[in-house]
CSV table of N, CA and C in Angstrom, one decimal:
chain,number,residue,atom,x,y,z
R,1,UNK,N,85.5,-94.0,17.0
R,1,UNK,CA,84.8,-93.1,18.0
R,1,UNK,C,84.3,-93.9,19.2
R,2,UNK,N,84.5,-93.2,20.3
R,2,UNK,CA,84.0,-93.9,21.6
R,2,UNK,C,82.5,-93.8,21.6
R,3,UNK,N,81.9,-94.9,22.1
R,3,UNK,CA,80.4,-94.9,22.2
R,3,UNK,C,79.9,-93.9,23.2
R,4,UNK,N,80.7,-93.4,24.1
R,4,UNK,CA,80.2,-92.4,25.1
R,4,UNK,C,81.3,-91.3,25.1
R,5,UNK,N,80.8,-90.1,25.2
R,5,UNK,CA,81.7,-88.9,25.3
R,5,UNK,C,81.2,-88.0,26.3
R,6,UNK,N,82.1,-87.3,27.0
R,6,UNK,CA,81.7,-86.3,28.0
R,6,UNK,C,82.4,-85.0,27.6
R,7,UNK,N,81.8,-83.9,27.9
R,7,UNK,CA,82.4,-82.6,27.6
R,7,UNK,C,81.9,-81.6,28.7
R,8,UNK,N,82.7,-80.6,29.0
R,8,UNK,CA,82.3,-79.6,30.0
R,8,UNK,C,82.2,-78.3,29.3
R,9,UNK,N,81.2,-77.5,29.7
R,9,UNK,CA,81.1,-76.1,29.1
R,9,UNK,C,81.8,-75.1,30.1
R,10,UNK,N,81.7,-73.8,29.8
R,10,UNK,CA,82.4,-72.8,30.6
R,10,UNK,C,81.9,-72.8,32.0
R,11,UNK,N,80.7,-73.2,32.3
R,11,UNK,CA,80.2,-73.2,33.7
R,11,UNK,C,80.7,-74.5,34.5
R,12,UNK,N,81.3,-75.4,33.8
R,12,UNK,CA,81.8,-76.6,34.4
R,12,UNK,C,80.8,-77.7,34.4
R,13,UNK,N,79.6,-77.5,33.8
R,13,UNK,CA,78.6,-78.5,33.7
R,13,UNK,C,79.0,-79.5,32.7
R,14,UNK,N,78.8,-80.8,33.0
R,14,UNK,CA,79.2,-81.8,32.2
R,14,UNK,C,78.1,-82.3,31.4
R,15,UNK,N,78.3,-82.5,30.1
R,15,UNK,CA,77.2,-83.0,29.2
R,15,UNK,C,77.7,-84.4,28.6
R,16,UNK,N,76.9,-85.4,28.6
R,16,UNK,CA,77.3,-86.7,28.1
R,16,UNK,C,76.5,-87.0,26.9
R,17,UNK,N,77.1,-87.6,25.9
R,17,UNK,CA,76.4,-88.0,24.8
R,17,UNK,C,76.7,-89.5,24.5
R,18,UNK,N,75.8,-90.2,24.0
R,18,UNK,CA,75.9,-91.6,23.8
R,18,UNK,C,75.5,-92.0,22.4
R,19,UNK,N,76.3,-92.7,21.7
R,19,UNK,CA,76.0,-93.1,20.3
R,19,UNK,C,75.9,-94.6,20.2
R,20,UNK,N,75.0,-95.1,19.4
R,20,UNK,CA,74.9,-96.5,19.2
R,20,UNK,C,74.9,-96.7,17.7
R,21,UNK,N,75.4,-97.9,17.3
R,21,UNK,CA,75.5,-98.2,15.9
R,21,UNK,C,74.6,-99.5,15.7
R,22,UNK,N,74.0,-99.5,14.5
R,22,UNK,CA,73.2,-100.7,14.2
R,22,UNK,C,73.9,-101.4,13.1
R,23,UNK,N,73.8,-102.7,13.1
R,23,UNK,CA,74.4,-103.5,12.1
R,23,UNK,C,73.3,-104.4,11.4
R,24,UNK,N,73.4,-104.6,10.1
R,24,UNK,CA,72.5,-105.4,9.4
R,24,UNK,C,73.0,-106.9,9.6
R,25,UNK,N,72.2,-107.7,10.3
R,25,UNK,CA,72.6,-109.1,10.5
R,25,UNK,C,72.2,-110.0,9.4
R,26,UNK,N,71.0,-109.7,8.8
R,26,UNK,CA,70.5,-110.5,7.7
R,26,UNK,C,69.8,-109.6,6.7
R,27,UNK,N,70.4,-109.4,5.6
R,27,UNK,CA,69.8,-108.6,4.6
R,27,UNK,C,68.6,-109.2,4.0
R,28,UNK,N,67.5,-108.5,3.9
R,28,UNK,CA,66.3,-109.1,3.4
R,28,UNK,C,65.5,-107.9,2.7
R,29,UNK,N,65.2,-108.1,1.5
R,29,UNK,CA,64.5,-107.1,0.8
R,29,UNK,C,63.0,-107.3,1.1
R,30,UNK,N,62.2,-106.3,1.2
R,30,UNK,CA,60.8,-106.4,1.4
R,30,UNK,C,60.4,-105.8,2.7
R,31,UNK,N,59.2,-106.2,3.1
R,31,UNK,CA,58.6,-105.6,4.3
R,31,UNK,C,58.4,-106.7,5.3
R,32,UNK,N,58.2,-106.2,6.5
R,32,UNK,CA,58.0,-107.2,7.6
R,32,UNK,C,56.6,-107.0,8.2
R,33,UNK,N,56.0,-108.0,8.7
R,33,UNK,CA,54.7,-108.0,9.3
R,33,UNK,C,54.8,-107.6,10.8
R,34,UNK,N,53.7,-107.2,11.4
R,34,UNK,CA,53.7,-106.9,12.8
R,34,UNK,C,54.1,-108.2,13.6
R,35,UNK,N,53.7,-109.4,13.1
R,35,UNK,CA,54.1,-110.6,13.8
R,35,UNK,C,55.6,-110.7,13.8
R,36,UNK,N,56.3,-110.4,12.7
R,36,UNK,CA,57.7,-110.5,12.7
R,36,UNK,C,58.4,-109.5,13.6
R,37,UNK,N,57.8,-108.3,13.7
R,37,UNK,CA,58.3,-107.3,14.6
R,37,UNK,C,58.2,-107.7,16.0
R,38,UNK,N,57.0,-108.3,16.3
R,38,UNK,CA,56.7,-108.8,17.7
R,38,UNK,C,57.7,-109.9,18.1
R,39,UNK,N,57.9,-110.8,17.2
R,39,UNK,CA,58.9,-111.9,17.4
R,39,UNK,C,60.3,-111.4,17.7
R,40,UNK,N,60.7,-110.5,16.8
R,40,UNK,CA,62.0,-109.9,17.0
R,40,UNK,C,62.2,-109.2,18.3
R,41,UNK,N,61.2,-108.4,18.6
R,41,UNK,CA,61.3,-107.6,19.9
R,41,UNK,C,61.3,-108.5,21.1
R,42,UNK,N,60.5,-109.6,21.0
R,42,UNK,CA,60.5,-110.6,22.1
R,42,UNK,C,61.9,-111.2,22.3
R,43,UNK,N,62.5,-111.6,21.2
R,43,UNK,CA,63.8,-112.2,21.2
R,43,UNK,C,64.8,-111.2,21.8
R,44,UNK,N,64.8,-110.0,21.3
R,44,UNK,CA,65.8,-109.0,21.8
R,44,UNK,C,65.6,-108.6,23.2
R,45,UNK,N,64.3,-108.6,23.7
R,45,UNK,CA,64.1,-108.3,25.1
R,45,UNK,C,64.6,-109.4,26.0
R,46,UNK,N,64.4,-110.7,25.6
R,46,UNK,CA,64.9,-111.8,26.3
R,46,UNK,C,66.4,-111.8,26.4
R,47,UNK,N,67.1,-111.5,25.2
R,47,UNK,CA,68.5,-111.4,25.2
R,47,UNK,C,69.0,-110.3,26.1
R,48,UNK,N,68.3,-109.1,26.0
R,48,UNK,CA,68.7,-108.0,26.8
R,48,UNK,C,68.6,-108.3,28.3
R,49,UNK,N,67.5,-109.0,28.7
R,49,UNK,CA,67.3,-109.4,30.1
R,49,UNK,C,68.5,-110.3,30.5
R,50,UNK,N,68.8,-111.3,29.7
R,50,UNK,CA,70.0,-112.2,30.0
R,50,UNK,C,71.2,-111.4,30.2
R,51,UNK,N,71.5,-110.5,29.3
R,51,UNK,CA,72.7,-109.6,29.4
R,51,UNK,C,72.7,-108.8,30.7
R,52,UNK,N,71.6,-108.2,31.0
R,52,UNK,CA,71.5,-107.4,32.2
R,52,UNK,C,71.8,-108.2,33.5
R,53,UNK,N,71.3,-109.5,33.5
R,53,UNK,CA,71.6,-110.4,34.6
R,53,UNK,C,73.1,-110.6,34.8
R,54,UNK,N,73.8,-110.6,33.7
R,54,UNK,CA,75.3,-110.8,33.8
R,54,UNK,C,76.1,-109.6,34.2
R,55,UNK,N,75.4,-108.4,34.0
R,55,UNK,CA,76.1,-107.1,34.3
R,55,UNK,C,76.1,-106.9,35.8
R,56,UNK,N,77.0,-106.0,36.3
R,56,UNK,CA,77.1,-105.5,37.7
R,56,UNK,C,75.8,-104.7,37.9
R,57,UNK,N,75.5,-104.6,39.2
R,57,UNK,CA,74.3,-103.8,39.5
R,57,UNK,C,74.6,-102.3,39.2
R,58,UNK,N,73.5,-101.5,38.8
R,58,UNK,CA,73.7,-100.2,38.4
R,58,UNK,C,74.4,-99.3,39.5
R,59,UNK,N,74.1,-99.6,40.7
R,59,UNK,CA,74.7,-98.8,41.8
R,59,UNK,C,76.2,-99.0,41.9
R,60,UNK,N,76.7,-100.1,41.4
R,60,UNK,CA,78.1,-100.4,41.5
R,60,UNK,C,78.9,-99.6,40.4
R,61,UNK,N,78.2,-99.1,39.5
R,61,UNK,CA,78.8,-98.3,38.4
R,61,UNK,C,79.1,-96.9,39.0
R,62,UNK,N,80.4,-96.5,38.9
R,62,UNK,CA,80.7,-95.2,39.5
R,62,UNK,C,81.0,-94.1,38.5
R,63,UNK,N,81.1,-94.5,37.2
R,63,UNK,CA,81.4,-93.5,36.2
R,63,UNK,C,80.1,-93.0,35.6
R,64,UNK,N,80.1,-91.7,35.3
R,64,UNK,CA,78.9,-91.1,34.7
R,64,UNK,C,78.5,-91.7,33.4
R,65,UNK,N,79.5,-92.0,32.5
R,65,UNK,CA,79.1,-92.6,31.2
R,65,UNK,C,78.4,-94.0,31.4
R,66,UNK,N,78.8,-94.8,32.4
R,66,UNK,CA,78.2,-96.1,32.6
R,66,UNK,C,76.7,-95.9,33.1
R,67,UNK,N,76.5,-94.9,33.9
R,67,UNK,CA,75.2,-94.6,34.5
R,67,UNK,C,74.3,-94.1,33.3
R,68,UNK,N,74.8,-93.2,32.5
R,68,UNK,CA,74.1,-92.7,31.3
R,68,UNK,C,73.7,-93.9,30.4
R,69,UNK,N,74.7,-94.8,30.1
R,69,UNK,CA,74.4,-96.0,29.3
R,69,UNK,C,73.3,-96.8,29.9
R,70,UNK,N,73.3,-97.0,31.2
R,70,UNK,CA,72.3,-97.8,31.9
R,70,UNK,C,70.9,-97.2,31.8
R,71,UNK,N,70.9,-95.9,31.9
R,71,UNK,CA,69.6,-95.1,31.8
R,71,UNK,C,69.1,-95.3,30.3
R,72,UNK,N,70.0,-95.2,29.4
R,72,UNK,CA,69.6,-95.3,28.0
R,72,UNK,C,69.0,-96.8,27.8
R,73,UNK,N,69.7,-97.7,28.3
R,73,UNK,CA,69.2,-99.1,28.2
R,73,UNK,C,67.8,-99.3,28.8
R,74,UNK,N,67.6,-98.6,29.9
R,74,UNK,CA,66.3,-98.7,30.6
R,74,UNK,C,65.2,-98.0,29.7
R,75,UNK,N,65.6,-96.9,29.1
R,75,UNK,CA,64.6,-96.3,28.2
R,75,UNK,C,64.2,-97.2,27.0
R,76,UNK,N,65.2,-97.8,26.4
R,76,UNK,CA,65.0,-98.8,25.3
R,76,UNK,C,64.1,-99.9,25.8
R,77,UNK,N,64.4,-100.4,27.0
R,77,UNK,CA,63.6,-101.5,27.5
R,77,UNK,C,62.2,-101.1,27.7
R,78,UNK,N,61.9,-99.9,28.2
R,78,UNK,CA,60.5,-99.4,28.4
R,78,UNK,C,59.8,-99.3,27.1
R,79,UNK,N,60.5,-98.7,26.1
R,79,UNK,CA,59.9,-98.5,24.8
R,79,UNK,C,59.6,-99.9,24.2
R,80,UNK,N,60.5,-100.8,24.3
R,80,UNK,CA,60.3,-102.1,23.7
R,80,UNK,C,59.1,-102.8,24.4
R,81,UNK,N,59.0,-102.7,25.7
R,81,UNK,CA,57.9,-103.3,26.4
R,81,UNK,C,56.6,-102.7,25.9
R,82,UNK,N,56.5,-101.4,25.7
R,82,UNK,CA,55.3,-100.7,25.3
R,82,UNK,C,54.9,-101.2,23.9
R,83,UNK,N,55.9,-101.3,23.0
R,83,UNK,CA,55.6,-101.8,21.6
R,83,UNK,C,55.1,-103.2,21.6
R,84,UNK,N,55.8,-104.1,22.4
R,84,UNK,CA,55.3,-105.5,22.6
R,84,UNK,C,53.9,-105.5,23.1
R,85,UNK,N,53.6,-104.8,24.1
R,85,UNK,CA,52.2,-104.8,24.6
R,85,UNK,C,51.2,-104.3,23.6
R,86,UNK,N,51.6,-103.3,22.8
R,86,UNK,CA,50.7,-102.8,21.8
R,86,UNK,C,50.5,-103.9,20.7
R,87,UNK,N,51.5,-104.5,20.2
R,87,UNK,CA,51.4,-105.5,19.2
R,87,UNK,C,50.7,-106.8,19.7
R,88,UNK,N,50.8,-107.1,21.0
R,88,UNK,CA,50.1,-108.3,21.5
R,88,UNK,C,48.6,-108.0,21.6
R,89,UNK,N,48.2,-106.8,21.6
R,89,UNK,CA,46.7,-106.5,21.7
R,89,UNK,C,46.1,-106.7,20.3
R,90,UNK,N,46.9,-106.6,19.2
R,90,UNK,CA,46.4,-106.8,17.9
R,90,UNK,C,46.5,-108.2,17.4
R,91,UNK,N,46.3,-108.4,16.2
R,91,UNK,CA,46.3,-109.8,15.6
R,91,UNK,C,47.6,-110.5,15.5
R,92,UNK,N,48.7,-109.7,15.6
R,92,UNK,CA,50.1,-110.3,15.5
R,92,UNK,C,50.3,-111.4,16.4
R,93,UNK,N,49.8,-111.3,17.6
R,93,UNK,CA,50.1,-112.4,18.6
R,93,UNK,C,49.4,-113.7,18.3
R,94,UNK,N,48.3,-113.6,17.5
R,94,UNK,CA,47.6,-114.9,17.1
R,94,UNK,C,48.1,-115.5,15.8
R,95,UNK,N,49.1,-114.9,15.2
R,95,UNK,CA,49.6,-115.4,13.9
R,95,UNK,C,50.8,-116.2,14.1
R,96,UNK,N,51.1,-117.0,13.0
R,96,UNK,CA,52.4,-117.7,13.0
R,96,UNK,C,53.0,-117.5,11.6
R,97,UNK,N,54.3,-117.8,11.5
R,97,UNK,CA,55.0,-117.7,10.2
R,97,UNK,C,54.3,-118.5,9.2
R,98,UNK,N,53.9,-119.7,9.6
R,98,UNK,CA,53.2,-120.6,8.6
R,98,UNK,C,51.9,-120.0,8.1
R,99,UNK,N,51.1,-119.5,9.1
R,99,UNK,CA,49.8,-118.9,8.7
R,99,UNK,C,49.9,-117.7,7.8
R,100,UNK,N,51.0,-116.9,8.1
R,100,UNK,CA,51.2,-115.7,7.2
R,100,UNK,C,51.6,-116.2,5.8
R,101,UNK,N,52.6,-117.1,5.8
R,101,UNK,CA,53.0,-117.6,4.5
R,101,UNK,C,51.9,-118.2,3.7
R,102,UNK,N,51.0,-119.0,4.3
R,102,UNK,CA,49.9,-119.6,3.7
R,102,UNK,C,48.9,-118.5,3.2
R,103,UNK,N,48.7,-117.5,4.0
R,103,UNK,CA,47.8,-116.4,3.7
R,103,UNK,C,48.4,-115.6,2.4
R,104,UNK,N,49.7,-115.4,2.4
R,104,UNK,CA,50.2,-114.7,1.3
R,104,UNK,C,50.1,-115.5,0.0
R,105,UNK,N,50.2,-116.8,0.1
R,105,UNK,CA,50.0,-117.6,-1.1
R,105,UNK,C,48.5,-117.6,-1.5
R,106,UNK,N,47.6,-117.5,-0.6
R,106,UNK,CA,46.2,-117.5,-0.9
R,106,UNK,C,45.8,-116.1,-1.5
R,107,UNK,N,46.6,-115.1,-1.3
R,107,UNK,CA,46.3,-113.8,-1.8
R,107,UNK,C,46.8,-113.6,-3.3
R,108,UNK,N,47.6,-114.5,-3.8
R,108,UNK,CA,48.2,-114.3,-5.1
R,108,UNK,C,47.1,-114.2,-6.2
R,109,UNK,N,46.1,-115.0,-6.2
R,109,UNK,CA,45.1,-114.9,-7.3
R,109,UNK,C,44.3,-113.6,-7.3
R,110,UNK,N,44.4,-112.8,-6.2
R,110,UNK,CA,43.7,-111.5,-6.2
R,110,UNK,C,44.4,-110.4,-6.8
R,111,UNK,N,45.7,-110.6,-7.1
R,111,UNK,CA,46.5,-109.5,-7.8
R,111,UNK,C,46.7,-108.3,-6.9
R,112,UNK,N,46.8,-108.5,-5.6
R,112,UNK,CA,47.0,-107.3,-4.7
R,112,UNK,C,48.5,-106.9,-4.7
R,113,UNK,N,48.7,-105.7,-4.3
R,113,UNK,CA,50.1,-105.2,-4.1
R,113,UNK,C,50.7,-105.8,-2.8
R,114,UNK,N,52.0,-105.7,-2.7
R,114,UNK,CA,52.7,-106.2,-1.5
R,114,UNK,C,52.2,-105.4,-0.3
R,115,UNK,N,52.0,-104.1,-0.5
R,115,UNK,CA,51.6,-103.2,0.6
R,115,UNK,C,50.1,-103.6,1.0
R,116,UNK,N,49.3,-103.9,0.1
R,116,UNK,CA,47.9,-104.3,0.4
R,116,UNK,C,47.9,-105.6,1.2
R,117,UNK,N,48.7,-106.6,0.8
R,117,UNK,CA,48.7,-107.9,1.5
R,117,UNK,C,49.3,-107.7,2.9
R,118,UNK,N,50.3,-106.8,3.0
R,118,UNK,CA,50.9,-106.5,4.3
R,118,UNK,C,49.8,-105.9,5.2
R,119,UNK,N,49.1,-105.0,4.7
R,119,UNK,CA,48.0,-104.3,5.5
R,119,UNK,C,46.9,-105.3,5.9
R,120,UNK,N,46.6,-106.2,5.0
R,120,UNK,CA,45.6,-107.3,5.4
R,120,UNK,C,46.1,-108.2,6.5
R,121,UNK,N,47.4,-108.5,6.4
R,121,UNK,CA,48.0,-109.4,7.5
R,121,UNK,C,48.0,-108.6,8.8
R,122,UNK,N,48.4,-107.3,8.8
R,122,UNK,CA,48.6,-106.6,10.0
R,122,UNK,C,47.3,-106.1,10.6
R,123,UNK,N,46.3,-106.0,9.8
R,123,UNK,CA,45.0,-105.4,10.4
R,123,UNK,C,43.9,-106.5,10.5
R,124,UNK,N,44.0,-107.6,9.7
R,124,UNK,CA,43.0,-108.6,9.6
R,124,UNK,C,41.6,-108.1,9.6
R,125,UNK,N,41.2,-107.5,8.4
R,125,UNK,CA,39.9,-106.9,8.4
R,125,UNK,C,38.7,-107.8,8.7
R,126,UNK,N,37.7,-107.3,9.3
R,126,UNK,CA,36.5,-108.1,9.7
R,126,UNK,C,35.3,-107.7,8.9
R,127,UNK,N,35.4,-106.7,8.1
R,127,UNK,CA,34.3,-106.3,7.3
R,127,UNK,C,34.7,-105.9,5.9
R,128,UNK,N,33.7,-105.9,5.0
R,128,UNK,CA,34.0,-105.4,3.6
R,128,UNK,C,34.5,-104.0,3.5
R,129,UNK,N,33.9,-103.2,4.5
R,129,UNK,CA,34.3,-101.8,4.5
R,129,UNK,C,35.8,-101.7,4.8
R,130,UNK,N,36.3,-102.5,5.7
R,130,UNK,CA,37.8,-102.5,6.0
R,130,UNK,C,38.6,-103.0,4.7
R,131,UNK,N,38.1,-103.9,4.0
R,131,UNK,CA,38.7,-104.4,2.8
R,131,UNK,C,38.8,-103.3,1.8
R,132,UNK,N,37.7,-102.5,1.7
R,132,UNK,CA,37.7,-101.4,0.7
R,132,UNK,C,38.7,-100.3,1.1
R,133,UNK,N,39.0,-100.2,2.4
R,133,UNK,CA,39.9,-99.2,2.9
R,133,UNK,C,41.4,-99.6,2.6
R,134,UNK,N,41.6,-100.9,2.5
R,134,UNK,CA,43.0,-101.4,2.4
R,134,UNK,C,43.3,-101.6,0.9
R,135,UNK,N,42.3,-102.1,0.1
R,135,UNK,CA,42.6,-102.4,-1.3
R,135,UNK,C,42.2,-101.3,-2.1
R,136,UNK,N,43.2,-100.7,-2.7
R,136,UNK,CA,42.9,-99.5,-3.6
R,136,UNK,C,42.1,-99.9,-4.8
R,137,UNK,N,41.1,-99.0,-5.1
R,137,UNK,CA,40.2,-99.3,-6.2
R,137,UNK,C,39.6,-100.7,-6.2
R,138,UNK,N,39.2,-101.0,-5.0
R,138,UNK,CA,38.7,-102.4,-4.7
R,138,UNK,C,37.5,-102.8,-5.6
R,139,UNK,N,36.6,-102.0,-5.8
R,139,UNK,CA,35.4,-102.3,-6.6
R,139,UNK,C,35.8,-102.5,-8.1
R,140,UNK,N,36.8,-101.8,-8.6
R,140,UNK,CA,37.2,-101.9,-10.0
R,140,UNK,C,38.1,-103.2,-10.2
R,141,UNK,N,38.8,-103.5,-9.1
R,141,UNK,CA,39.8,-104.6,-9.3
R,141,UNK,C,39.2,-106.0,-8.9
R,142,UNK,N,38.2,-106.0,-8.0
R,142,UNK,CA,37.7,-107.3,-7.5
R,142,UNK,C,36.2,-107.3,-7.6
R,143,UNK,N,35.7,-108.5,-8.0
R,143,UNK,CA,34.2,-108.7,-8.0
R,143,UNK,C,33.7,-108.8,-6.6
R,144,UNK,N,32.4,-108.7,-6.4
R,144,UNK,CA,31.8,-108.9,-5.1
R,144,UNK,C,32.2,-110.2,-4.5
R,145,UNK,N,32.1,-111.2,-5.3
R,145,UNK,CA,32.5,-112.6,-4.9
R,145,UNK,C,33.9,-112.7,-4.4
R,146,UNK,N,34.8,-112.0,-5.2
R,146,UNK,CA,36.3,-112.0,-4.8
R,146,UNK,C,36.5,-111.3,-3.5
R,147,UNK,N,35.8,-110.1,-3.3
R,147,UNK,CA,35.9,-109.4,-2.0
R,147,UNK,C,35.4,-110.2,-0.8
R,148,UNK,N,34.3,-110.9,-1.0
R,148,UNK,CA,33.8,-111.7,0.0
R,148,UNK,C,34.7,-112.9,0.4
R,149,UNK,N,35.3,-113.5,-0.7
R,149,UNK,CA,36.3,-114.6,-0.5
R,149,UNK,C,37.6,-114.0,0.2
R,150,UNK,N,38.0,-112.9,-0.2
R,150,UNK,CA,39.2,-112.2,0.4
R,150,UNK,C,38.9,-112.0,2.0
R,151,UNK,N,37.8,-111.5,2.3
R,151,UNK,CA,37.4,-111.3,3.7
R,151,UNK,C,37.4,-112.7,4.4
R,152,UNK,N,36.8,-113.7,3.8
R,152,UNK,CA,36.8,-115.0,4.4
R,152,UNK,C,38.2,-115.5,4.7
R,153,UNK,N,39.1,-115.3,3.8
R,153,UNK,CA,40.5,-115.8,3.9
R,153,UNK,C,41.2,-115.0,5.0
R,154,UNK,N,40.8,-113.7,5.2
R,154,UNK,CA,41.4,-112.9,6.2
R,154,UNK,C,41.0,-113.4,7.6
R,155,UNK,N,39.8,-113.9,7.7
R,155,UNK,CA,39.3,-114.4,9.0
R,155,UNK,C,40.0,-115.7,9.4
R,156,UNK,N,40.6,-116.4,8.4
R,156,UNK,CA,41.3,-117.7,8.7
R,156,UNK,C,42.8,-117.4,9.0
R,157,UNK,N,43.2,-116.2,8.9
R,157,UNK,CA,44.7,-115.9,9.0
R,157,UNK,C,45.3,-116.4,10.3
R,158,UNK,N,44.6,-116.1,11.4
R,158,UNK,CA,45.2,-116.5,12.7
R,158,UNK,C,45.0,-118.0,13.1
R,159,UNK,N,44.0,-118.6,12.4
R,159,UNK,CA,43.7,-120.0,12.8
R,159,UNK,C,44.4,-121.0,11.9
R,160,UNK,N,44.9,-120.6,10.8
R,160,UNK,CA,45.6,-121.6,9.9
R,160,UNK,C,47.1,-121.6,10.3
R,161,UNK,N,47.7,-122.7,10.0
R,161,UNK,CA,49.1,-122.8,10.3
R,161,UNK,C,49.4,-123.3,11.7
R,162,UNK,N,48.7,-122.9,12.7
R,162,UNK,CA,48.8,-123.3,14.0
R,162,UNK,C,50.2,-123.0,14.6
R,163,UNK,N,50.2,-123.0,16.0
R,163,UNK,CA,51.5,-122.8,16.7
R,163,UNK,C,52.0,-121.4,16.5
R,164,UNK,N,53.2,-121.2,17.1
R,164,UNK,CA,53.8,-119.8,16.9
R,164,UNK,C,54.8,-119.7,15.9
R,165,UNK,N,55.0,-120.9,15.2
R,165,UNK,CA,55.9,-120.9,14.0
R,165,UNK,C,57.4,-120.6,14.4
R,166,UNK,N,57.7,-120.8,15.6
R,166,UNK,CA,59.1,-120.5,16.0
R,166,UNK,C,59.4,-119.0,16.0
R,167,UNK,N,58.4,-118.2,15.9
R,167,UNK,CA,58.8,-116.8,15.8
R,167,UNK,C,58.0,-116.0,16.8
């Protein structure tokens, strides 16, 4: 199937449709952190910018499907930029692969679920109330000392590991 198709209705108006396919580059079971999403989006945005620099100017494109594709690319670029800006305002920008891996190892003794650890990484709670909101049945599963230690370790998440971890 062609990635772009055009059709005309009875009035002669032309409608364009554009389809894109996604391909799994690296199969990985599990979840991704906001830091990993931010790193991926930054890499894709840089690659897209490089590709755009190699393309002809949009005004030089004379066919409607090419203009539609260009507009679609611009919409993707705007959405990507907004998501990057949002993630950079959170704790994802301060984290590294190493600090996240170290944090996940430090969470093992607490017996948390993968979803709870992911939420701790992505939100980096600053109070025990936030820990209670993330960890289901927190008071039943963790002692007061464990909850306090968990919160202390969350505070270290962005400062341990150092650097951007290549991501």
